[in-house]
Short mmCIF file of N, CA and C in Angstrom, two decimals:
data_model
loop_
_atom_site.label_atom_id
_atom_site.label_comp_id
_atom_site.label_asym_id
_atom_site.label_seq_id
_atom_site.Cartn_x
_atom_site.Cartn_y
_atom_site.Cartn_z
N MET V 8 -17.53 -6.91 -11.74
CA MET V 8 -16.92 -5.77 -12.20
C MET V 8 -17.77 -4.55 -12.85
N ALA V 9 -18.81 -4.57 -12.03
CA ALA V 9 -19.78 -3.40 -12.24
C ALA V 9 -19.37 -2.02 -11.80
N PHE V 10 -18.10 -2.08 -10.89
CA PHE V 10 -18.12 -0.56 -10.37
C PHE V 10 -16.13 -0.59 -10.57
N PRO V 11 -15.71 -0.45 -11.91
CA PRO V 11 -14.27 -0.47 -11.98
C PRO V 11 -13.58 0.70 -11.26
N GLU V 12 -14.24 1.79 -11.00
CA GLU V 12 -13.57 2.60 -10.35
C GLU V 12 -13.56 2.45 -9.01
N ILE V 13 -14.44 1.34 -8.36
CA ILE V 13 -14.08 1.05 -6.99
C ILE V 13 -12.87 0.16 -6.89
N GLN V 14 -13.09 -0.91 -8.03
CA GLN V 14 -11.78 -1.81 -7.88
C GLN V 14 -10.43 -1.44 -8.21
N SER V 15 -10.43 -0.08 -8.96
CA SER V 15 -9.39 0.72 -9.30
C SER V 15 -8.93 1.36 -8.04
N SER V 16 -9.73 1.89 -7.14
CA SER V 16 -9.61 2.63 -6.04
C SER V 16 -8.91 1.57 -4.83
N LEU V 17 -9.58 0.66 -5.05
CA LEU V 17 -9.03 -0.51 -4.15
C LEU V 17 -7.69 -1.00 -4.28
N GLN V 18 -7.56 -1.09 -5.45
CA GLN V 18 -5.63 -1.47 -6.04
C GLN V 18 -4.99 -0.55 -5.48
N LEU V 19 -5.55 0.53 -5.56
CA LEU V 19 -4.37 1.91 -5.42
C LEU V 19 -4.44 2.02 -3.82
N SER V 20 -5.40 1.54 -3.03
CA SER V 20 -5.14 1.62 -1.62
C SER V 20 -4.35 0.68 -1.06
N SER V 21 -4.79 -0.56 -1.75
CA SER V 21 -3.54 -1.70 -1.50
C SER V 21 -2.11 -1.25 -1.79
N THR V 22 -1.89 -0.74 -2.99
CA THR V 22 -0.57 -0.44 -3.03
C THR V 22 -0.23 0.39 -2.41
N ARG V 23 -0.72 1.44 -2.05
CA ARG V 23 -0.36 2.51 -0.97
C ARG V 23 0.14 1.90 0.33
N SER V 24 -0.93 0.92 0.82
CA SER V 24 -0.65 0.33 1.83
C SER V 24 0.56 -0.41 2.01
N LEU V 25 0.89 -1.36 0.75
CA LEU V 25 2.14 -1.99 0.54
C LEU V 25 3.31 -0.93 0.67
N THR V 26 3.36 0.00 0.13
CA THR V 26 4.56 0.99 0.36
C THR V 26 4.94 1.85 1.44
N VAL V 27 3.77 1.89 2.26
CA VAL V 27 3.78 2.38 3.66
C VAL V 27 4.60 1.28 4.33
N GLN V 28 3.91 -0.01 4.15
CA GLN V 28 4.50 -1.21 4.95
C GLN V 28 6.29 -1.41 4.82
N SER V 29 6.43 -1.29 3.45
CA SER V 29 7.92 -1.50 3.25
C SER V 29 8.47 -0.25 3.76
N ALA V 30 7.99 1.04 3.83
CA ALA V 30 8.72 1.89 4.48
C ALA V 30 9.03 1.86 5.81
N VAL V 31 7.71 1.52 6.51
CA VAL V 31 7.96 1.09 8.10
C VAL V 31 8.93 0.17 8.01
N CYS V 32 9.10 -0.83 7.33
CA CYS V 32 10.16 -1.89 7.40
C CYS V 32 11.43 -1.44 7.39
N SER V 33 11.40 -0.57 6.28
CA SER V 33 13.21 -0.16 6.30
C SER V 33 13.28 0.83 7.15
N MET V 34 12.57 1.25 7.81
CA MET V 34 12.93 2.62 8.99
C MET V 34 13.11 1.93 10.11
N THR V 35 12.45 0.74 10.40
CA THR V 35 12.60 -0.12 11.65
C THR V 35 14.03 -0.78 11.46
N LYS V 36 14.37 -1.20 10.23
CA LYS V 36 15.52 -1.68 10.02
C LYS V 36 16.72 -0.53 10.33
N HIS V 37 16.41 0.59 10.08
CA HIS V 37 17.50 1.60 10.04
C HIS V 37 17.80 1.72 11.66
N LYS V 38 16.65 1.83 12.31
CA LYS V 38 16.64 1.99 13.84
C LYS V 38 17.58 1.19 14.37
N ARG V 39 17.52 -0.16 14.13
CA ARG V 39 18.36 -1.37 14.61
C ARG V 39 19.67 -1.07 14.30
#
């Protein structure tokens, strides 16, 4: 935990990727 900034940035990127994944899932569902 020597680099809280990196940890927070990693968390942010993971949440962002999760949001993108959910968005893509909804988009594909809409196409069907």
